[in-house]
CSV table of C-alpha atoms and ligand atoms in Angstrom, one decimal:
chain,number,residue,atom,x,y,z
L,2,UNK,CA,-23.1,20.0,-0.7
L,3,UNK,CA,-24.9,16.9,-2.4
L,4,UNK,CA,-23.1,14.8,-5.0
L,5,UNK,CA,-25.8,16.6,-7.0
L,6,UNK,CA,-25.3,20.1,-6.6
L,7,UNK,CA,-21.5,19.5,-6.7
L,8,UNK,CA,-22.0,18.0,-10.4
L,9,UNK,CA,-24.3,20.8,-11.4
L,10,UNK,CA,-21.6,23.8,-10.1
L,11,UNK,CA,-18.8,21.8,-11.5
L,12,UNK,CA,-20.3,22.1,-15.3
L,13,UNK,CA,-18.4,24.3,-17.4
L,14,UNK,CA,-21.5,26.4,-17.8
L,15,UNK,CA,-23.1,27.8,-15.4
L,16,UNK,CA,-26.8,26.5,-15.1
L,17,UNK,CA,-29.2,29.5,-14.2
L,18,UNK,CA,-31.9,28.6,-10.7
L,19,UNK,CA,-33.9,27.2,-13.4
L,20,UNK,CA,-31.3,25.2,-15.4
L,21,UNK,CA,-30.3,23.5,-12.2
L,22,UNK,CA,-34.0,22.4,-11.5
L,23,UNK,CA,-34.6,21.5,-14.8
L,24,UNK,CA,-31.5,19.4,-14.6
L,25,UNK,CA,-31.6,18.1,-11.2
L,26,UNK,CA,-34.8,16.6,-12.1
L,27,UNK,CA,-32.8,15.1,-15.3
L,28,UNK,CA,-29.6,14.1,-13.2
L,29,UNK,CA,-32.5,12.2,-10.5
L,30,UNK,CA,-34.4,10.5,-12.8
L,31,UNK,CA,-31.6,8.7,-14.9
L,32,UNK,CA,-30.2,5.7,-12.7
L,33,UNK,CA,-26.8,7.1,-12.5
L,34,UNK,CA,-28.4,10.0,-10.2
L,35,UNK,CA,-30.2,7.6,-8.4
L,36,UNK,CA,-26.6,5.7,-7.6
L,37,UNK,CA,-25.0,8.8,-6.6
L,38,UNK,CA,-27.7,10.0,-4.2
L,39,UNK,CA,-27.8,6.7,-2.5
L,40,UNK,CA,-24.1,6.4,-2.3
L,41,UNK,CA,-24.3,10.4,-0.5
L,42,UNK,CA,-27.0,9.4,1.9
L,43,UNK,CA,-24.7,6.2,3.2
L,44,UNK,CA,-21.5,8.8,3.1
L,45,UNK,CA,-21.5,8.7,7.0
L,46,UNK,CA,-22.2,5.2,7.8
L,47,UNK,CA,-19.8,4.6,5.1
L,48,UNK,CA,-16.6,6.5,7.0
L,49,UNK,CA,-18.3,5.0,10.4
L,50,UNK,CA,-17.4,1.9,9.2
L,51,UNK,CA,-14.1,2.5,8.0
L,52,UNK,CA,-13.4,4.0,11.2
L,53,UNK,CA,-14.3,1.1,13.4
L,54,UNK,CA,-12.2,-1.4,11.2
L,55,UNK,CA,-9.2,1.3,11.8
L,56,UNK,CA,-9.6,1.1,15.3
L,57,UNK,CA,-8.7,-2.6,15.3
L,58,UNK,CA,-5.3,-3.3,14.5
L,59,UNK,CA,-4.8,-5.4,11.4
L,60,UNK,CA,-1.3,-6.2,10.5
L,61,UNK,CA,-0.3,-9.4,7.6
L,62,UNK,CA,-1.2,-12.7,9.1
L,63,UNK,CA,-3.1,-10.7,12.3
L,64,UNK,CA,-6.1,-10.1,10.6
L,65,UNK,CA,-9.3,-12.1,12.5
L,66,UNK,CA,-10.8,-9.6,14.5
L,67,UNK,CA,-11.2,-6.9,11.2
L,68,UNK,CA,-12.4,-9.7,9.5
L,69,UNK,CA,-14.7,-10.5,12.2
L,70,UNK,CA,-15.8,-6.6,11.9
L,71,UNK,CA,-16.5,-6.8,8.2
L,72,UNK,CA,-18.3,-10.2,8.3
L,73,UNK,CA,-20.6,-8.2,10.9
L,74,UNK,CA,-21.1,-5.1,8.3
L,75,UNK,CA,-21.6,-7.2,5.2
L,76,UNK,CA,-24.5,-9.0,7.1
L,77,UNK,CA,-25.9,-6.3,8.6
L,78,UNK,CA,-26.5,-4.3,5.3
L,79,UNK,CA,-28.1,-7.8,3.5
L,80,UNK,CA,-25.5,-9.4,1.7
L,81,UNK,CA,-27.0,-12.9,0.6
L,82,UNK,CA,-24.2,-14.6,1.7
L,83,UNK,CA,-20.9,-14.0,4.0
L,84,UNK,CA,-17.7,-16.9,4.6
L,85,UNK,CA,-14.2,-16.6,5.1
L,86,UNK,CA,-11.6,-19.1,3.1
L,87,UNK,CA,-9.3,-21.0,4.2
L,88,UNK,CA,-6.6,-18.0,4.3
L,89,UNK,CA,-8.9,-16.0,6.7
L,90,UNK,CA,-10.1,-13.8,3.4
L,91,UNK,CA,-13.6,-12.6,3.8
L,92,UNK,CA,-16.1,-13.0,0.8
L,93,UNK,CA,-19.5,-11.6,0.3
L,94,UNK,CA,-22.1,-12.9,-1.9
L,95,UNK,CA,-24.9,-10.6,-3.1
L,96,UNK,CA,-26.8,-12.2,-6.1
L,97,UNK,CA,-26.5,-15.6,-8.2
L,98,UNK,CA,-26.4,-14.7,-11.6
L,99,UNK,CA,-24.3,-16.4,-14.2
L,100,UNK,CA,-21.8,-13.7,-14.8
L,101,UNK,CA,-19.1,-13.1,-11.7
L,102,UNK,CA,-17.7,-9.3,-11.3
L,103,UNK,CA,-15.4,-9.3,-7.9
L,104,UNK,CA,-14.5,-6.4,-5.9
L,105,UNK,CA,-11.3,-6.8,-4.2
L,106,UNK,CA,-9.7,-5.0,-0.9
L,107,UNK,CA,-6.9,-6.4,0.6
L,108,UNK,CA,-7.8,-5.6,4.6
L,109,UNK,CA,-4.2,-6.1,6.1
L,110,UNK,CA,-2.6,-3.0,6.7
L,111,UNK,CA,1.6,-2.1,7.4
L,112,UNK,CA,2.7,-1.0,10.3
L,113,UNK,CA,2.7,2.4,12.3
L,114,UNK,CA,6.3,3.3,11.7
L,115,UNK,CA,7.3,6.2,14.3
L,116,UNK,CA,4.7,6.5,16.6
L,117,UNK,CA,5.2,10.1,16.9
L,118,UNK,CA,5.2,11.4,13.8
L,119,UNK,CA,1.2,10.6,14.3
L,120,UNK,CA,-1.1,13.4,14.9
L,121,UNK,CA,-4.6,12.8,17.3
L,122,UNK,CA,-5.0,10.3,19.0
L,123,UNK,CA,-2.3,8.3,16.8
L,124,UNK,CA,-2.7,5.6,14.0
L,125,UNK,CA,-5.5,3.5,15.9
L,126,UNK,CA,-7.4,6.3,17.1
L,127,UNK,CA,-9.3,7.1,13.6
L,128,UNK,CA,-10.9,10.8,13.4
L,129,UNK,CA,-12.6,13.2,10.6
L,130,UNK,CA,-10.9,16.2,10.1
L,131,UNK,CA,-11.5,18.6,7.2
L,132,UNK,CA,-13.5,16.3,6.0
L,133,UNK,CA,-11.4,13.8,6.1
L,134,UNK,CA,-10.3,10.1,7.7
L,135,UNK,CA,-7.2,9.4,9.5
L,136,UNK,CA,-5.9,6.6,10.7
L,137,UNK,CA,-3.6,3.3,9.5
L,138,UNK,CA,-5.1,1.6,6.5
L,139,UNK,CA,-7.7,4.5,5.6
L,140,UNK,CA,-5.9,4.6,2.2
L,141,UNK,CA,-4.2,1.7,2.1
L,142,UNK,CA,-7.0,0.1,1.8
L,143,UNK,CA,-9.6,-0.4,4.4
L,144,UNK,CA,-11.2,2.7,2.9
L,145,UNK,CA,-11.9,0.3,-0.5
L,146,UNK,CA,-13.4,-2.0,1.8
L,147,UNK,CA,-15.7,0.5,3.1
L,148,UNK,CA,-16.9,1.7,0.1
L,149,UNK,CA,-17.2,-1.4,-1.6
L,150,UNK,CA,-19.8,-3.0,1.2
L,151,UNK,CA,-22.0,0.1,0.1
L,152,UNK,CA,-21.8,-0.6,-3.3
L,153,UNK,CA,-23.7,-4.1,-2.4
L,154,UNK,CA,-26.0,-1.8,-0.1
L,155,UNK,CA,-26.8,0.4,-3.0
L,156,UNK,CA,-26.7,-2.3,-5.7
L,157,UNK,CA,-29.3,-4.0,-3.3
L,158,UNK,CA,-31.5,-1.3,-2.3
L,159,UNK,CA,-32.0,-0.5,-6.6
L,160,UNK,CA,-31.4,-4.2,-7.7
L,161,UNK,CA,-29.3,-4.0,-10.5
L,162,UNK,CA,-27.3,-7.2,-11.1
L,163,UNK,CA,-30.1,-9.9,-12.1
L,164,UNK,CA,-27.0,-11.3,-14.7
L,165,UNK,CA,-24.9,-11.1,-11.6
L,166,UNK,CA,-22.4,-12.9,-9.0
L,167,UNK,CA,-21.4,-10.0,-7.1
L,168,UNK,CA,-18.4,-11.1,-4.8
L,169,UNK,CA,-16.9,-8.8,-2.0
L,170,UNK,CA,-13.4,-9.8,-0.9
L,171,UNK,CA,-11.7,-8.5,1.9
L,172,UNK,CA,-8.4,-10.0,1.7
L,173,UNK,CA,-5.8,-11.0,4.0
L,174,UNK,CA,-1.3,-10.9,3.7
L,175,UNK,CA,-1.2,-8.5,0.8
L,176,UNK,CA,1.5,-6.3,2.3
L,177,UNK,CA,3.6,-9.4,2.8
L,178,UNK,CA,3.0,-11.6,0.2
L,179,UNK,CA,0.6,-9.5,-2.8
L,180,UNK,CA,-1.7,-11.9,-4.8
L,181,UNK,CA,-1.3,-14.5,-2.4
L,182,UNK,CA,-4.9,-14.4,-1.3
L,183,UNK,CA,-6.3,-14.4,-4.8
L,184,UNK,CA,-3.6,-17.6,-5.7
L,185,UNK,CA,-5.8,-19.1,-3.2
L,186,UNK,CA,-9.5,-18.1,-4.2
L,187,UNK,CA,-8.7,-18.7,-7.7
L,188,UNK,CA,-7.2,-22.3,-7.3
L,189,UNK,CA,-8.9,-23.9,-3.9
L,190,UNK,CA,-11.7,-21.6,-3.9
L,191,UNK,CA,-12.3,-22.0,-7.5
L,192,UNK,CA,-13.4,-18.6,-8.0
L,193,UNK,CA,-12.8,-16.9,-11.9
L,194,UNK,CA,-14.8,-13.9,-12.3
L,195,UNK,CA,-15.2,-12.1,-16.0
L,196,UNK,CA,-14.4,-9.1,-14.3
L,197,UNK,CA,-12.0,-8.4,-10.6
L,198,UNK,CA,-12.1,-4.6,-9.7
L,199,UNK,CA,-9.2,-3.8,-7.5
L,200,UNK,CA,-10.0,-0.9,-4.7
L,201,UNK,CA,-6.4,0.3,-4.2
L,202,UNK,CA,-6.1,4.1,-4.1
L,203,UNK,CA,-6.3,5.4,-6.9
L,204,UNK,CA,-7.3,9.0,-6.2
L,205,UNK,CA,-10.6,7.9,-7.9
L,206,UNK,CA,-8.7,8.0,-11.3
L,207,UNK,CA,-9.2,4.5,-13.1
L,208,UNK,CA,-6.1,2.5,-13.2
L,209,UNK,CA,-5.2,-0.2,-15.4
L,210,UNK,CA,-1.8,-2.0,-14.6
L,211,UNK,CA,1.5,-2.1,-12.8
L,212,UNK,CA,4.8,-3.3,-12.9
L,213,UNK,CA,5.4,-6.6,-11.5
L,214,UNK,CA,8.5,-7.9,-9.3
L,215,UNK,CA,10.5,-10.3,-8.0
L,216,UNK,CA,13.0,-10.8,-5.2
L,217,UNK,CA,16.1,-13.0,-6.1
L,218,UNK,CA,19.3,-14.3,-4.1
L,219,UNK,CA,22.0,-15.0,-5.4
L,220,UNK,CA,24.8,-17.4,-3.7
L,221,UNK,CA,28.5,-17.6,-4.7
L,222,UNK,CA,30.7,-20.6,-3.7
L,223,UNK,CA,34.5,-20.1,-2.7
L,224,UNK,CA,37.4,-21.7,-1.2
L,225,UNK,CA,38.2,-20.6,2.2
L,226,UNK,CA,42.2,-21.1,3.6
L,227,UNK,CA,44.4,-18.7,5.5
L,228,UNK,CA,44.0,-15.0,5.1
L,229,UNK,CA,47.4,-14.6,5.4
L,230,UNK,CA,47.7,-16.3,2.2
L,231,UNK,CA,45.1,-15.3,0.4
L,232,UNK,CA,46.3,-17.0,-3.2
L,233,UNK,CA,45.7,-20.2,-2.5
L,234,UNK,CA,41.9,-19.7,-1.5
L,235,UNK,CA,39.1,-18.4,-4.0
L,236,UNK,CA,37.0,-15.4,-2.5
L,237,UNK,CA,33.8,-15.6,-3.3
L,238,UNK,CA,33.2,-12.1,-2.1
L,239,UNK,CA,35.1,-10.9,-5.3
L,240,UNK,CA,32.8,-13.0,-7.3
L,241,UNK,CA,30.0,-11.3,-5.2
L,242,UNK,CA,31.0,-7.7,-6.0
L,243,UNK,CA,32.2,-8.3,-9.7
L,244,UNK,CA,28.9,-9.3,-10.5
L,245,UNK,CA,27.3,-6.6,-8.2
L,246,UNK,CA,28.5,-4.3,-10.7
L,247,UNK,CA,27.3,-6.1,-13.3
L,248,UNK,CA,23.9,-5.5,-12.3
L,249,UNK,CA,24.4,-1.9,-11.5
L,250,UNK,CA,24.8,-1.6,-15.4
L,251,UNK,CA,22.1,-4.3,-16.4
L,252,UNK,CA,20.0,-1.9,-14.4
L,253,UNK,CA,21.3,0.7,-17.4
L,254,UNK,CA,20.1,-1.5,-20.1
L,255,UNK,CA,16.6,-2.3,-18.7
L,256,UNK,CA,13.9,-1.2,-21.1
L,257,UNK,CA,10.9,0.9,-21.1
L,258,UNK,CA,7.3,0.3,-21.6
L,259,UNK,CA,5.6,3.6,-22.8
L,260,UNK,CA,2.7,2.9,-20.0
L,261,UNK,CA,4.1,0.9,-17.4
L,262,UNK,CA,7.8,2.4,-17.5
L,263,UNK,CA,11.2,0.8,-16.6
L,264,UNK,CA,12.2,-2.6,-15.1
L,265,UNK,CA,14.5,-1.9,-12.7
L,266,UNK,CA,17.0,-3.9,-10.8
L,267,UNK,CA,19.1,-3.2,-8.0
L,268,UNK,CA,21.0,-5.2,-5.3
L,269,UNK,CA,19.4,-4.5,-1.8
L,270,UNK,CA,21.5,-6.4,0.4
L,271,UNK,CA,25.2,-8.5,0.3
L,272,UNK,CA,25.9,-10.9,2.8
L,273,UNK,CA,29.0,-13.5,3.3
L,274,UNK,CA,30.4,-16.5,5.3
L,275,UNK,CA,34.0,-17.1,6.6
L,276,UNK,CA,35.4,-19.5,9.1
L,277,UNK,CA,37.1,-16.4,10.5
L,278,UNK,CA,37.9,-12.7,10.2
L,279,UNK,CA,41.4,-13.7,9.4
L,280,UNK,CA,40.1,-16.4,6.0
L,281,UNK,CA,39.1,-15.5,2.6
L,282,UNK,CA,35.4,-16.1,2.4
L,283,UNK,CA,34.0,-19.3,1.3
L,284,UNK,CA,30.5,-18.3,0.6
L,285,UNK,CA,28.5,-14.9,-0.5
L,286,UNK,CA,24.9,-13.9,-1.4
L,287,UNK,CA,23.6,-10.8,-3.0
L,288,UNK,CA,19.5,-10.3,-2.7
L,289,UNK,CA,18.2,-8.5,-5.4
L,290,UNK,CA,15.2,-6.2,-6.1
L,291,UNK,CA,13.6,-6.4,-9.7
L,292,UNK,CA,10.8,-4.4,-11.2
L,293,UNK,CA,9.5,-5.8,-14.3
L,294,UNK,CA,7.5,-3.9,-17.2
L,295,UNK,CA,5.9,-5.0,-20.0
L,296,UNK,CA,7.3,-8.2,-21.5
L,297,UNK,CA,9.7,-9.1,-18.8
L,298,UNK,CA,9.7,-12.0,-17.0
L,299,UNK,CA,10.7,-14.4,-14.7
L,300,UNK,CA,12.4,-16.3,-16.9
L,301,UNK,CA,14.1,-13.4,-19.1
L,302,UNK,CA,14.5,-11.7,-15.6
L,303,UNK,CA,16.8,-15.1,-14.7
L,304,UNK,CA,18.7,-15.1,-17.2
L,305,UNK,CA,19.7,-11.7,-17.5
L,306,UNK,CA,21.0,-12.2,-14.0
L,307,UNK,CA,22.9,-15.3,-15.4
L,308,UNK,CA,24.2,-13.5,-17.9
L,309,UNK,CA,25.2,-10.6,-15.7
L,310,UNK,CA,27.7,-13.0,-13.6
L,311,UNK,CA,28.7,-14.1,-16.7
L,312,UNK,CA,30.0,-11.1,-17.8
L,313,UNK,CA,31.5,-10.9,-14.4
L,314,UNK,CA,33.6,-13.6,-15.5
L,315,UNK,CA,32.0,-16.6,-13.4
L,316,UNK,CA,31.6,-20.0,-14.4
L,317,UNK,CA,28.6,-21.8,-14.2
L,318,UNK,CA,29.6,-23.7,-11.2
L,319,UNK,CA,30.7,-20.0,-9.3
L,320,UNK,CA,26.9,-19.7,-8.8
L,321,UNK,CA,23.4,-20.2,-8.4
L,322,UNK,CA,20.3,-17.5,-8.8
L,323,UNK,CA,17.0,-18.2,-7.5
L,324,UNK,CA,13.3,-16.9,-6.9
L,325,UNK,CA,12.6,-16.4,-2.7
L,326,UNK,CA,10.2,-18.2,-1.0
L,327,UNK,CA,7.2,-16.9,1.1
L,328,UNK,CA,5.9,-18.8,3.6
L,329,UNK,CA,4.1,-17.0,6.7
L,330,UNK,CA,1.8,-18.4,8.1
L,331,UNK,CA,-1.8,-17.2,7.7
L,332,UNK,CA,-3.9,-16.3,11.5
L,333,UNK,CA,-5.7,-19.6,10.2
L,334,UNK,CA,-2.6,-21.7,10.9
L,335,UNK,CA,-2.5,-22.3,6.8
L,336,UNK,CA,0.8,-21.8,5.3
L,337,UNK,CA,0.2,-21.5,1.4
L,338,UNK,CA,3.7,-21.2,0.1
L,339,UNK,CA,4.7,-19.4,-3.1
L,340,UNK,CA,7.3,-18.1,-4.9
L,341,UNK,CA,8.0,-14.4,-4.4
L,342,UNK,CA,7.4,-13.7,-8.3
L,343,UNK,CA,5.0,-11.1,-9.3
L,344,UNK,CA,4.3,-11.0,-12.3
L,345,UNK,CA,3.2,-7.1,-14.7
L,346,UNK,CA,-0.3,-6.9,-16.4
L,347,UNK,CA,-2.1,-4.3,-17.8
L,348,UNK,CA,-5.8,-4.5,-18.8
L,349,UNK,CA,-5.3,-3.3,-23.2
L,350,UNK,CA,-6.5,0.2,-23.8
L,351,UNK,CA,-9.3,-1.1,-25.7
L,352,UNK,CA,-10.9,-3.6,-23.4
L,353,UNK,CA,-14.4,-3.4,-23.2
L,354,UNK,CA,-14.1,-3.4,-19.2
L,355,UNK,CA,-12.3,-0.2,-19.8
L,356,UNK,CA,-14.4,1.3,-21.9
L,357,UNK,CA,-17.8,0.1,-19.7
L,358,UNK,CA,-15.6,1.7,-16.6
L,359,UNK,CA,-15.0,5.0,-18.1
L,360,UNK,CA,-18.5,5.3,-19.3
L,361,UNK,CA,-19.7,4.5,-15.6
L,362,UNK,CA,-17.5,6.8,-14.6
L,363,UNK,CA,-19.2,10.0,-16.8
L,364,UNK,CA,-22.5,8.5,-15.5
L,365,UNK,CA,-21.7,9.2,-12.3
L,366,UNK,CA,-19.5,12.2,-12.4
L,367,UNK,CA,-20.0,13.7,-15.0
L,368,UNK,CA,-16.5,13.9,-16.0
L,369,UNK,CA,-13.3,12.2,-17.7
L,370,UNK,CA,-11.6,9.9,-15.9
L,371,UNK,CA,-7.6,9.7,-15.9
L,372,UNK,CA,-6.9,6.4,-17.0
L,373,UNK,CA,-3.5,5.8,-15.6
L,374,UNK,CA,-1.0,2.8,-13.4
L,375,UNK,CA,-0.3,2.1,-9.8
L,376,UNK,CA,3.5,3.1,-9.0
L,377,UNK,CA,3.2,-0.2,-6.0
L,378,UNK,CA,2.0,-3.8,-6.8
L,379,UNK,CA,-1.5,-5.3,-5.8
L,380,UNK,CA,-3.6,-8.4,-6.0
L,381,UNK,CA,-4.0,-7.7,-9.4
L,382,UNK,CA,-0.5,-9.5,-9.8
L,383,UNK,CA,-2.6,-12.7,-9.2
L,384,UNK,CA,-5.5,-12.0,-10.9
L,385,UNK,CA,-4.1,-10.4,-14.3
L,386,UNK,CA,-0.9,-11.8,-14.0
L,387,UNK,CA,-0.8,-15.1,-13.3
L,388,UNK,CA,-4.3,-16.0,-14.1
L,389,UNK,CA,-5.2,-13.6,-17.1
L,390,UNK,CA,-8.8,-12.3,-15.6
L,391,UNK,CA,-9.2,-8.6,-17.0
L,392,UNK,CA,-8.5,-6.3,-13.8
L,393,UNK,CA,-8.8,-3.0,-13.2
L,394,UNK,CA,-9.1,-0.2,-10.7
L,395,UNK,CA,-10.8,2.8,-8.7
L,396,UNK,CA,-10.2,3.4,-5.3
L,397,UNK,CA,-10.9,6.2,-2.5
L,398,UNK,CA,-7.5,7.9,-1.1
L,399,UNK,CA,-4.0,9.3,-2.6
L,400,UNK,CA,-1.4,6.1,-2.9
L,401,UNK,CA,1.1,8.9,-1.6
L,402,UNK,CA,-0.6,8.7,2.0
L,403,UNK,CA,-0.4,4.9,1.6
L,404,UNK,CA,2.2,3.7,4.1
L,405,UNK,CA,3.1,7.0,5.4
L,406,UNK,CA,1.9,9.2,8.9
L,407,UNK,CA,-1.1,10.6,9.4
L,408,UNK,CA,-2.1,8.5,6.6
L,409,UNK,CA,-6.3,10.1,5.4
L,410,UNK,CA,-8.9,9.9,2.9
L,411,UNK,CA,-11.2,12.2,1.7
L,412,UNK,CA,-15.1,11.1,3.0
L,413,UNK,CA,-15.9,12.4,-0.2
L,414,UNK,CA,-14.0,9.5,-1.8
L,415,UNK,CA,-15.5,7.1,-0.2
L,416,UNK,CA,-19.6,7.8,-1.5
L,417,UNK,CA,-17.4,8.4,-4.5
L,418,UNK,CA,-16.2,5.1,-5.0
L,419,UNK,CA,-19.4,3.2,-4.0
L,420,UNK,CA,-21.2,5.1,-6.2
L,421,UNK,CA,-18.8,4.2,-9.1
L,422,UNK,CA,-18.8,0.3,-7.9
L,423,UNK,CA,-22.3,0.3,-8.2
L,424,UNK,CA,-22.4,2.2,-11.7
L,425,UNK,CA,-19.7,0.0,-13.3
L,426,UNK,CA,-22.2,-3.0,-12.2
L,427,UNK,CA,-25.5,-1.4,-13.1
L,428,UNK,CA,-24.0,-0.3,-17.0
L,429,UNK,CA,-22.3,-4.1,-17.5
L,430,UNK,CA,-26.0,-5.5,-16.5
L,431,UNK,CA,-27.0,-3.1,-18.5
L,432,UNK,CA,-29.7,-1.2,-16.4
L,433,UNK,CA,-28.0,2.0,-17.1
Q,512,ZN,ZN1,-2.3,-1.8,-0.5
């Protein structure tokens, strides 16, 4: 069944045999019916693709050979220009209009967890079944990367971005470090679109934000002597747990955002030092886990930790909380360190990227979209958070296969979301 014919069954009404010419002829002459078609004839080539970059193994900071594979595709379907940064990103060029609009994938995947638990051939071994793709990263998100390189083949073939700097970015570390990769196109690439689209699944609804995070230690200083008098030391493992429970209720008295919903904070692991088994403990850490919604920061965030060993009945000098580093190294050899701080956003319900998305989105499908949030964090941490660029997203796959088994995405998504790429692009030039 064509895009076409499922648009004209899926109306409320039922069109009679002549209806349905009449307005096939209506859906095929308006540009949005021309997208849609295109994006249904490259459906196969589309999941072809996806499936070859599956079949190469793409973990964080292992990513050269996919990106080698991408590089090939973008090229071969006429992108005007193809180069890969400094942190092994990939970015594709079509057009060199004024205006910037960049699509973003991130093309690392996780890992396979238990091997066994995967059906077929396993996670490397990509096949379509029930109309579907499986394999590791076919939702998370190499199927976004698919999808967006025929976007720039259908945006091509129809030539609709004259006011346009299209910019394809298959990016690299996100499941280690998210927003890393954008830290860098954004200050050494010098890249600052109007608009960045993320291609996380999204089930094809539109998304608009997420909370943000951080990962903070915190280290207690003791005194160590004797355990068999344990009086004249000072245990900082005590200090440790007062203040663990201290969180546990800070966690109770985290707020709520109506859209994004509630920071969270919880200690994920506790950790201590001792000369012996038979000494009172000298040292202690707790690691903790934040979430952060709307209006939370890192700086609010540290000083409600502050306050927390506070109440715990520490002195300033019991203590010290801090923001984790990350420093991998990229498969370039470039470390790029940052603080493990990532900050919310969410694009205002009344943006006009919104609106322009949504109304891209009946073009094409003839539908409402759900305008809703990712549950997990994304690039658009960097993008939106740190650097303010109005971000927003549509991508092919559930997020509850993300990370999981027999991870799979509908085929169907995948003309879906090109065609949607190409449609947001076509209404913001205004061809539409
Ligand atoms: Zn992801």
């Amino acid at each position: 069944m064509s895009i076409l014919d499922a648009r004209l069954r899926g109306h409320e009404t039922p069109f009679n045999a002549n209806e349905i010419t009449e307005r096939r002829d209506i859906i095929m002459s308006s540009l949005y019916g021309q997208i849609a078609q295109k994006a249904k004839d490259y459906e196969s080539t589309t999941a072809s693709f996806l499936m070859d970059m599956v079949r190469i193994p793409s973990f964080s900071c292992q990513e050269r050979e996919v990106v080698q594979r991408i590089r090939q595709e973008m090229e071969k379907v006429g992108f005007d220009e193809v180069r890969i940064d400094g942190l092994g990103s990939v970015i594709g060029r079509i057009g060199s209009g004024k205006r910037v609009i960049a699509f973003d994938a991130h093309i690392d995947t996780v890992g396979t967890g238990n091997m066994s638990a995967w059906k077929g051939g396993g996670p490397f071994e990509p096949r379509v079944e029930d109309g579907k793709v499986f394999g590791r990263g076919t939702v998370d998100q190499e199927g976004g990367m698919a999808a967006m390189v025929y976007a720039g083949k259908i945006l091509k073939d129809l030539k609709l971005y004259d006011q346009f700097t299209l910019l394809f970015t298959g990016t690299v570390m996100e499941e280690d470090c998210d927003g890393l990769c954008w830290q860098y196109l954004i200050n050494e690439e010098k890249i600052k679109p109007e608009l960045v689209v993320i291609t996380e699944p999204t089930n094809m609804n539109i998304y608009r934000g997420h909370r943000g995070r951080m990962e903070i230690r915190v280290s207690f200083s003791g005194r160590s002597c004797h355990g068999s008098a344990p009086e004249r030391g000072d245990n900082a493992i005590y200090k440790a747990s007062r203040t663990a429970l201290e969180i546990e209720k800070l966690n109770q008295r985290l707020k709520a955002d109506p859209f994004l919903g509630k920071g969270t904070v919880t200690v994920t692991q506790a950790t201590s030092s001792s000369p012996s088994l038979c000494a009172v403990a000298d040292g202690a850490t707790l690691h903790l886990d934040r979430r952060l919604t709307s209006g939370e920061t890192k700086e609010s965030a540290m000083a409600e930790v502050a306050d927390a060993a506070r109440r715990a009945g520490l002195k300033e000098e019991d203590f010290k909380a801090e923001v984790l580093q990350y420093s991998e190294k990229a498969y370039t050899g470039l470390v790029y360190p940052t603080e493990k701080y990532y900050p919310t956003w969410a694009m205002p319900e009344d943006s006009s990227f919104l609106k322009q998305a949504v109304e891209a989105y009946q073009g094409v499908f003839e539908k409402e979209p759900l305008v809703d949030k990712w549950t997990f964090s994304t690039n658009g941490i960097a993008t939106a958070g740190m650097h303010g660029i109005p971000t927003l997203g549509l991508g092919p796959g559930n997020e509850v296969h993300a990370h999981a088994s027999n991870e799979h995405c509908p085929v169907e998504h995948l003309s879906g979301a090109a065609a949607f790429y190409a449609a947001l692009v076509a209404h913001m030039n205004g061809k539409s």
